[in-house]
Tab-separated table of C-alpha atoms and ligand atoms in Angstrom:
chain	number	residue	atom	x	y	z
Z	1	MET	CA	166.556	95.927	19.597
Z	2	THR	CA	163.108	95.779	21.074
Z	3	GLU	CA	160.237	93.411	20.583
Z	4	ASP	CA	157.997	93.303	17.563
Z	5	PRO	CA	155.070	95.398	18.831
Z	6	THR	CA	152.597	93.328	16.821
Z	7	VAL	CA	153.216	90.345	19.118
Z	8	THR	CA	151.084	91.155	22.103
Z	9	TYR	CA	150.922	89.656	25.546
Z	10	GLN	CA	148.070	87.174	25.942
Z	11	GLY	CA	147.961	86.557	29.720
Z	12	PRO	CA	145.502	87.770	32.356
Z	13	GLU	CA	145.330	91.400	33.494
Z	14	ARG	CA	146.973	91.959	36.869
Z	15	VAL	CA	147.564	94.991	39.067
Z	16	LEU	CA	150.700	95.348	41.168
Z	17	SER	CA	152.220	98.131	43.242
Z	18	GLY	CA	154.275	98.739	46.375
Z	19	VAL	CA	155.366	101.392	48.856
Z	20	GLN	CA	158.653	101.507	50.765
Z	21	PRO	CA	158.662	101.077	54.559
Z	22	SER	CA	160.876	104.097	55.076
Z	23	GLY	CA	159.074	106.862	56.948
Z	24	ASP	CA	155.542	108.021	57.640
Z	25	LEU	CA	153.046	107.867	54.812
Z	26	HIS	CA	151.559	111.176	53.723
Z	27	LEU	CA	148.622	112.528	51.739
Z	28	GLY	CA	150.602	112.253	48.461
Z	29	ASN	CA	151.157	108.531	49.033
Z	30	TYR	CA	147.479	108.083	49.865
Z	31	LEU	CA	146.071	109.977	46.868
Z	32	GLY	CA	148.790	108.958	44.378
Z	33	ALA	CA	148.927	105.300	45.334
Z	34	LEU	CA	146.893	103.717	48.187
Z	35	LYS	CA	143.495	105.128	47.212
Z	36	LYS	CA	143.964	103.806	43.669
Z	37	PHE	CA	144.913	100.320	44.927
Z	38	VAL	CA	141.653	100.179	46.855
Z	39	ASP	CA	139.580	101.060	43.790
Z	40	LEU	CA	141.432	98.604	41.513
Z	41	GLN	CA	141.245	95.531	43.775
Z	42	HIS	CA	137.573	95.070	42.827
Z	43	ARG	CA	138.331	94.882	39.113
Z	44	TYR	CA	141.664	93.041	38.843
Z	45	GLU	CA	143.726	90.318	40.446
Z	46	THR	CA	145.804	92.591	42.701
Z	47	PHE	CA	149.259	92.274	44.328
Z	48	ILE	CA	150.323	94.991	46.781
Z	49	PHE	CA	153.625	94.591	48.587
Z	50	VAL	CA	155.805	96.412	51.111
Z	51	ALA	CA	159.051	97.292	49.311
Z	52	ASP	CA	161.549	96.358	52.024
Z	53	LEU	CA	164.249	95.323	49.507
Z	54	HIS	CA	164.003	98.800	48.005
Z	55	ALA	CA	164.057	100.448	51.438
Z	56	ILE	CA	167.544	99.105	52.258
Z	57	THR	CA	169.058	100.896	49.254
Z	58	VAL	CA	169.506	103.589	51.919
Z	59	TRP	CA	170.356	102.693	55.530
Z	60	GLN	CA	167.496	101.228	57.603
Z	61	ASP	CA	167.830	100.375	61.283
Z	62	PRO	CA	167.458	96.551	61.487
Z	63	LYS	CA	165.642	96.948	64.816
Z	64	LEU	CA	162.897	99.002	63.140
Z	65	LEU	CA	162.502	97.524	59.668
Z	66	ALA	CA	159.983	94.765	60.487
Z	67	ALA	CA	157.820	97.212	62.476
Z	68	GLN	CA	157.936	99.711	59.598
Z	69	THR	CA	156.836	96.926	57.258
Z	70	ARG	CA	153.814	96.160	59.478
Z	71	GLU	CA	153.018	99.864	59.550
Z	72	ILE	CA	152.703	100.020	55.749
Z	73	ALA	CA	150.582	96.860	55.819
Z	74	ALA	CA	148.345	98.569	58.404
Z	75	ALA	CA	148.078	101.648	56.160
Z	76	TYR	CA	147.015	99.452	53.229
Z	77	LEU	CA	144.318	97.754	55.292
Z	78	ALA	CA	143.170	100.990	56.942
Z	79	SER	CA	142.816	102.608	53.509
Z	80	GLY	CA	140.446	99.825	52.473
Z	81	LEU	CA	142.531	97.063	50.894
Z	82	ASP	CA	140.797	93.756	51.520
Z	83	PRO	CA	143.286	90.903	52.121
Z	84	GLN	CA	140.709	88.452	50.709
Z	85	LYS	CA	140.919	90.328	47.403
Z	86	ALA	CA	144.442	91.776	47.178
Z	87	ALA	CA	147.537	89.764	48.149
Z	88	ILE	CA	149.400	91.949	50.685
Z	89	PHE	CA	152.970	90.820	51.442
Z	90	PRO	CA	156.571	91.851	52.173
Z	91	GLN	CA	158.756	91.933	49.040
Z	92	SER	CA	161.621	90.098	50.803
Z	93	ALA	CA	159.314	87.152	51.574
Z	94	VAL	CA	159.078	86.273	47.867
Z	95	THR	CA	162.610	85.446	46.767
Z	96	ALA	CA	161.691	85.417	43.063
Z	97	HIS	CA	161.833	89.258	43.057
Z	98	ALA	CA	165.563	89.254	43.805
Z	99	GLU	CA	166.268	86.367	41.418
Z	100	LEU	CA	164.551	88.068	38.502
Z	101	ALA	CA	166.245	91.367	39.397
Z	102	TRP	CA	169.644	89.722	38.848
Z	103	ILE	CA	168.644	88.453	35.418
Z	104	PHE	CA	167.287	91.915	34.552
Z	105	ASN	CA	170.549	93.506	35.736
Z	106	CYS	CA	172.079	91.636	32.823
Z	107	VAL	CA	169.363	92.809	30.386
Z	108	ALA	CA	169.199	96.512	31.289
Z	109	ARG	CA	171.955	98.756	29.879
Z	110	LEU	CA	174.077	101.172	31.900
Z	111	GLY	CA	172.982	103.950	29.572
Z	112	TRP	CA	169.350	103.349	30.509
Z	113	LEU	CA	170.064	103.598	34.237
Z	114	ASP	CA	172.270	106.642	33.758
Z	115	ARG	CA	169.151	108.522	32.660
Z	116	MET	CA	167.158	107.807	35.857
Z	117	THR	CA	166.467	111.108	37.599
Z	118	GLN	CA	165.505	109.555	40.959
Z	119	PHE	CA	169.030	108.202	41.418
Z	120	LYS	CA	170.471	111.639	40.699
Z	121	ASP	CA	168.060	113.227	43.229
Z	122	LYS	CA	168.606	110.630	45.956
Z	123	ALA	CA	172.365	110.191	45.559
Z	124	GLY	CA	172.940	113.950	45.643
Z	125	LYS	CA	176.410	115.358	45.266
Z	126	HIS	CA	178.335	112.283	46.452
Z	127	LYS	CA	177.201	109.587	44.075
Z	128	GLU	CA	180.334	107.516	44.620
Z	129	ARG	CA	179.126	106.987	48.207
Z	130	ALA	CA	175.622	105.816	47.241
Z	131	SER	CA	174.923	102.083	47.449
Z	132	VAL	CA	175.053	100.069	44.237
Z	133	GLY	CA	171.500	99.014	45.152
Z	134	LEU	CA	170.308	102.614	44.882
Z	135	TYR	CA	171.643	102.726	41.328
Z	136	THR	CA	170.047	99.472	40.241
Z	137	TYR	CA	166.815	100.171	42.186
Z	138	PRO	CA	164.682	100.595	39.019
Z	139	VAL	CA	165.809	97.171	37.759
Z	140	LEU	CA	164.471	95.563	40.956
Z	141	GLN	CA	161.262	97.525	40.416
Z	142	ALA	CA	160.952	96.030	36.913
Z	143	ALA	CA	161.433	92.564	38.445
Z	144	ASP	CA	158.718	93.280	41.085
Z	145	ILE	CA	156.290	94.035	38.291
Z	146	LEU	CA	157.220	91.400	35.740
Z	147	VAL	CA	157.608	88.466	38.134
Z	148	TYR	CA	153.765	88.671	38.316
Z	149	LYS	CA	153.470	89.633	34.628
Z	150	ALA	CA	151.539	92.631	35.953
Z	151	THR	CA	149.770	94.551	33.191
Z	152	HIS	CA	148.770	97.652	35.225
Z	153	VAL	CA	150.768	99.525	37.865
Z	154	PRO	CA	149.109	102.346	39.849
Z	155	VAL	CA	151.728	104.888	41.024
Z	156	GLY	CA	152.272	108.620	41.419
Z	157	GLU	CA	153.806	110.626	38.600
Z	158	ASP	CA	157.330	110.436	40.068
Z	159	GLN	CA	157.448	106.743	39.076
Z	160	LYS	CA	156.766	107.310	35.367
Z	161	GLN	CA	160.396	106.921	34.312
Z	162	HIS	CA	160.732	103.631	36.217
Z	163	LEU	CA	157.656	102.281	34.434
Z	164	GLU	CA	159.146	103.223	31.056
Z	165	LEU	CA	162.318	101.363	31.992
Z	166	THR	CA	160.201	98.332	32.947
Z	167	ARG	CA	158.718	98.292	29.422
Z	168	ASP	CA	162.178	98.612	27.893
Z	169	ILE	CA	163.462	95.673	29.950
Z	170	ALA	CA	160.427	93.509	29.071
Z	171	GLY	CA	160.829	94.313	25.370
Z	172	LYS	CA	164.562	93.615	25.321
Z	173	PHE	CA	164.201	90.350	27.265
Z	174	ASN	CA	161.432	89.108	24.942
Z	175	HIS	CA	163.521	90.069	21.914
Z	176	ASP	CA	166.952	88.842	23.035
Z	177	PHE	CA	165.671	85.466	24.239
Z	178	ASP	CA	163.288	85.061	21.312
Z	179	ALA	CA	160.298	84.836	23.640
Z	180	PRO	CA	157.732	87.114	21.988
Z	181	GLY	CA	154.986	88.243	24.386
Z	182	PHE	CA	156.557	86.418	27.389
Z	183	PHE	CA	156.600	89.555	29.539
Z	184	PRO	CA	153.815	92.140	29.043
Z	185	LEU	CA	154.535	95.767	28.237
Z	186	THR	CA	153.056	97.095	31.478
Z	187	GLU	CA	150.812	100.158	31.523
Z	188	PRO	CA	151.329	102.745	34.268
Z	189	LEU	CA	148.117	104.026	35.896
Z	190	ILE	CA	149.102	107.576	36.795
Z	191	GLN	CA	146.247	109.812	35.677
Z	192	GLY	CA	143.851	111.631	38.031
Z	193	PRO	CA	144.066	114.601	40.369
Z	194	GLY	CA	146.079	112.692	43.016
Z	195	ALA	CA	149.038	111.812	40.762
Z	196	ARG	CA	151.221	114.701	41.874
Z	197	ILE	CA	150.389	116.271	45.244
Z	198	MET	CA	152.616	119.230	46.039
Z	199	SER	CA	154.056	120.518	49.322
Z	200	LEU	CA	151.737	122.726	51.406
Z	201	ARG	CA	154.632	125.178	51.786
Z	202	ASP	CA	155.669	125.370	48.119
Z	203	GLY	CA	153.411	124.600	45.161
Z	204	GLN	CA	156.451	123.843	42.967
Z	205	ALA	CA	157.880	121.051	45.200
Z	206	LYS	CA	156.468	117.536	45.544
Z	207	MET	CA	154.945	116.559	48.893
Z	208	SER	CA	157.626	114.212	50.196
Z	209	LYS	CA	158.715	112.147	53.195
Z	210	SER	CA	162.142	113.718	52.955
Z	211	ASP	CA	161.032	117.371	53.182
Z	212	PRO	CA	162.487	118.685	56.476
Z	213	SER	CA	159.331	120.734	57.180
Z	214	GLU	CA	156.503	118.820	58.892
Z	215	GLN	CA	154.214	121.659	57.762
Z	216	SER	CA	154.817	120.666	54.135
Z	217	ARG	CA	152.842	117.429	54.383
Z	218	ILE	CA	149.808	115.853	56.028
Z	219	ASN	CA	150.673	112.439	57.470
Z	220	LEU	CA	148.195	109.577	57.605
Z	221	LEU	CA	148.660	109.464	61.383
Z	222	ASP	CA	147.987	113.209	61.926
Z	223	ASP	CA	144.996	113.991	64.148
Z	224	ALA	CA	142.172	116.364	63.196
Z	225	ASP	CA	143.830	119.383	64.852
Z	226	ALA	CA	147.152	118.825	63.080
Z	227	ILE	CA	145.403	118.408	59.702
Z	228	ALA	CA	143.328	121.589	60.148
Z	229	GLN	CA	146.338	123.559	61.359
Z	230	LYS	CA	148.552	122.496	58.438
Z	231	ILE	CA	145.844	123.445	55.938
Z	232	ARG	CA	145.247	126.792	57.710
Z	233	ARG	CA	148.966	127.580	57.402
Z	234	ALA	CA	149.310	126.286	53.828
Z	235	LYS	CA	150.870	128.787	51.461
Z	236	THR	CA	148.394	130.573	49.147
Z	237	ASP	CA	148.192	133.723	47.071
Z	238	PRO	CA	145.947	136.721	47.843
Z	239	GLU	CA	143.436	136.226	44.972
Z	240	PRO	CA	140.060	134.498	45.347
Z	241	LEU	CA	139.675	131.123	43.601
Z	242	PRO	CA	138.974	131.371	39.856
Z	243	GLU	CA	135.652	130.346	38.297
Z	244	ALA	CA	137.328	127.977	35.781
Z	245	VAL	CA	140.276	125.552	35.753
Z	246	GLU	CA	142.249	127.729	33.283
Z	247	GLY	CA	142.373	130.405	35.997
Z	248	LEU	CA	144.597	128.102	38.120
Z	249	ALA	CA	147.462	128.441	35.614
Z	250	GLY	CA	150.421	130.211	37.210
Z	251	ARG	CA	148.904	129.714	40.696
Z	252	PRO	CA	150.595	126.475	41.852
Z	253	GLU	CA	149.460	126.651	45.487
Z	254	ALA	CA	145.818	127.310	44.591
Z	255	ASP	CA	145.970	124.591	41.937
Z	256	ASN	CA	147.376	122.095	44.456
Z	257	LEU	CA	144.747	122.787	47.133
Z	258	VAL	CA	141.895	122.558	44.611
Z	259	GLY	CA	143.397	119.290	43.308
Z	260	ILE	CA	143.654	117.875	46.844
Z	261	TYR	CA	140.020	118.775	47.536
Z	262	GLY	CA	138.970	117.113	44.271
Z	263	ALA	CA	141.001	113.955	44.881
Z	264	LEU	CA	139.659	113.593	48.450
Z	265	ALA	CA	136.033	114.285	47.485
Z	266	ASN	CA	136.115	112.321	44.177
Z	267	ARG	CA	135.364	115.465	42.184
Z	268	THR	CA	137.095	117.160	39.272
Z	269	LYS	CA	138.806	120.526	39.715
Z	270	ALA	CA	136.035	122.065	37.573
Z	271	GLU	CA	133.411	120.722	39.978
Z	272	VAL	CA	135.320	122.078	42.973
Z	273	LEU	CA	135.569	125.503	41.305
Z	274	ALA	CA	131.866	125.431	40.464
Z	275	ASP	CA	131.304	125.551	44.246
Z	276	PHE	CA	134.229	127.711	45.346
Z	277	GLY	CA	135.027	129.963	42.345
Z	278	GLY	CA	135.070	133.611	43.452
Z	279	LYS	CA	135.492	132.642	47.127
Z	280	GLY	CA	138.642	133.422	49.100
Z	281	PHE	CA	140.908	130.993	50.955
Z	282	GLY	CA	139.236	132.090	54.212
Z	283	VAL	CA	136.201	130.128	53.024
Z	284	PHE	CA	137.966	127.398	51.015
Z	285	LYS	CA	140.568	126.296	53.577
Z	286	PRO	CA	138.083	125.356	56.345
Z	287	ALA	CA	136.025	123.399	53.781
Z	288	LEU	CA	139.178	121.594	52.610
Z	289	ALA	CA	140.133	120.849	56.216
Z	290	ASP	CA	136.683	119.318	56.751
Z	291	VAL	CA	136.981	116.861	53.828
Z	292	ALA	CA	140.582	116.023	54.730
Z	293	VAL	CA	139.611	115.271	58.339
Z	294	GLU	CA	136.593	113.268	57.223
Z	295	VAL	CA	138.700	111.024	54.947
Z	296	LEU	CA	141.999	110.800	56.836
Z	297	VAL	CA	141.123	110.658	60.531
Z	298	PRO	CA	139.262	107.322	60.276
Z	299	ILE	CA	142.230	105.874	58.337
Z	300	GLY	CA	144.663	106.968	61.049
Z	301	GLN	CA	142.424	105.571	63.785
Z	302	ARG	CA	142.084	102.240	62.026
Z	303	MET	CA	145.863	102.094	61.454
Z	304	ARG	CA	146.505	102.613	65.168
Z	305	GLN	CA	144.004	99.915	66.023
Z	306	LEU	CA	145.553	97.419	63.552
Z	307	LEU	CA	149.033	98.103	64.944
Z	308	THR	CA	147.922	96.916	68.387
Z	309	ASP	CA	147.761	93.360	66.955
Z	310	PRO	CA	151.054	92.693	65.131
Z	311	ALA	CA	150.425	88.922	65.122
Z	312	GLU	CA	147.281	89.423	63.037
Z	313	LEU	CA	149.198	91.681	60.612
Z	314	ASP	CA	151.857	88.978	60.334
Z	315	ARG	CA	149.200	86.376	59.489
Z	316	ILE	CA	147.888	88.600	56.710
Z	317	LEU	CA	151.419	89.192	55.355
Z	318	GLU	CA	152.263	85.482	55.477
Z	319	SER	CA	149.126	84.422	53.649
Z	320	GLY	CA	149.650	87.222	51.102
Z	321	ALA	CA	153.208	85.960	50.543
Z	322	ASP	CA	151.882	82.428	49.930
Z	323	ARG	CA	149.501	83.722	47.274
Z	324	ALA	CA	152.240	85.846	45.713
Z	325	ARG	CA	154.689	82.912	45.546
Z	326	ALA	CA	152.068	80.793	43.816
Z	327	VAL	CA	152.143	83.256	40.908
Z	328	ALA	CA	155.789	84.386	40.991
Z	329	ASP	CA	157.495	80.985	41.378
Z	330	PRO	CA	156.279	79.538	38.050
Z	331	VAL	CA	157.233	82.782	36.258
Z	332	ILE	CA	160.799	82.740	37.620
Z	333	ALA	CA	161.080	79.001	36.827
Z	334	GLU	CA	160.025	79.617	33.219
Z	335	THR	CA	162.334	82.655	32.966
Z	336	LYS	CA	165.300	80.543	34.111
Z	337	ARG	CA	164.427	77.939	31.507
Z	338	ILE	CA	164.306	80.628	28.797
Z	339	VAL	CA	167.717	81.966	29.912
Z	340	GLY	CA	169.085	78.421	29.695
Z	341	PHE	CA	170.177	77.793	33.278
Z	342	TRP	CA	171.175	74.279	34.259
Z	343	GLY	CA	168.327	72.255	35.735
Z	344	ALA	CA	165.696	74.838	34.914
K	1	AMP	P1	157.317	106.483	48.132
K	1	AMP	O1	156.895	107.298	49.296
K	1	AMP	O2	158.338	107.145	47.295
K	1	AMP	O3	157.619	105.036	48.473
K	1	AMP	O4	156.035	106.434	47.198
K	1	AMP	C1	154.970	105.523	47.326
K	1	AMP	C2	153.915	105.818	46.288
K	1	AMP	O5	153.362	107.125	46.514
K	1	AMP	C3	154.444	105.862	44.843
K	1	AMP	O6	153.464	105.319	43.971
K	1	AMP	C4	154.631	107.321	44.572
K	1	AMP	O7	154.549	107.639	43.207
K	1	AMP	C5	153.476	107.921	45.346
K	1	AMP	N1	153.757	109.310	45.745
K	1	AMP	C6	154.790	109.736	46.536
K	1	AMP	N2	154.741	111.075	46.702
K	1	AMP	C7	153.655	111.518	45.994
K	1	AMP	C8	153.070	112.806	45.766
K	1	AMP	N3	153.579	113.901	46.308
K	1	AMP	N4	151.968	112.869	44.987
K	1	AMP	C9	151.421	111.745	44.440
K	1	AMP	N5	151.930	110.505	44.611
K	1	AMP	C10	153.030	110.378	45.380
K	2	LIG	N1	159.733	102.814	43.618
K	2	LIG	C1	158.423	102.893	44.222
K	2	LIG	C2	158.366	104.158	45.098
K	2	LIG	O1	159.324	104.692	45.536
K	2	LIG	C3	158.115	101.685	45.086
K	2	LIG	C4	158.084	100.456	44.251
K	2	LIG	C5	159.005	99.439	44.265
K	2	LIG	C6	157.109	100.096	43.277
K	2	LIG	N2	158.653	98.468	43.398
K	2	LIG	C7	157.508	98.832	42.754
K	2	LIG	C8	155.965	100.702	42.812
K	2	LIG	C9	156.774	98.188	41.748
K	2	LIG	C10	155.225	100.047	41.786
K	2	LIG	C11	155.628	98.810	41.273
K	2	LIG	O2	157.309	104.591	45.365
């Protein structure tokens, strides 16, 4: 059913990713996604959007949605994305995403979507009351990626299944329409210590916007006192830190805090333990709070400053959308021709 793997994609390498404008960004979003975008923009043609089409798969107040979109744009810029390098834009401003999503709805199989764990988590017990959009959400995500023929997608580990689906859709489209190598088989960029940041209250649960406890996450807009206080209260165990990474096994909270330190300070867990092995959390937590404050407080301050000038943010989003359309429009035109639509 899928494409001949010997026929490989020949086009340019491109990076694409997006974050939904649905709630405050936290440390997991920063380390799993935003920080990686900033590093990649220097090496690849980069497209970073605000996923407003995805956000409305659950109810969003129409009076707040545009402001939430600017807030994510401000977080991108404050984290270090350069709008001269990366195209930064709202997903809904490039209509080719939704057009390609429809075509992909007719390529993807129900059985593939039935396996998606995020739908099961988000829909909860009453799946008959979830929007149809929530179900087909990963198909839109595949369209986001492939409408730019993106070859690399930086995301946190929770998106792995959606990236696998994207490859399946690309392979089936190329095969069914006899268009070998038309869409690339996109590589996820997930590795690194920031890929799965856990809750500060429970080392087995992901740090998440939807966790009811504010103490579970550090938000990008938290001030220095809030950051230090959340780290001070973070759950730990009574043992000192181990000398080697193997000693973190079975200690999820310790493992998470060492991983956060490493991701913030650009060091491996082994390097962090070389400094802190044998020391207790009474020593480690204040040091962690210091690096977290040093990295995050300037980002929060810059975000606040950018949000005072919404017109400037809108200019950046509009020019990003122009650049995005210049790439996406020819791809959707060619896709429609391949499908055989009238006039295409
Ligand atoms: P979301 O908040 O679900 O829109 O996620 C935006 C980006 O942040 C995606 O690439 C996620 O994979 C990533 N992300 C969300 N939560 C975490 C986490 N706890 N650890 C690492 N990455 C995360
Ligand atoms: N589903 C992603 C999330 O919840 C957001 C997203 C939408 C995305 N489209 C994408 C990420 C395309 C990467 C590529 O975080």
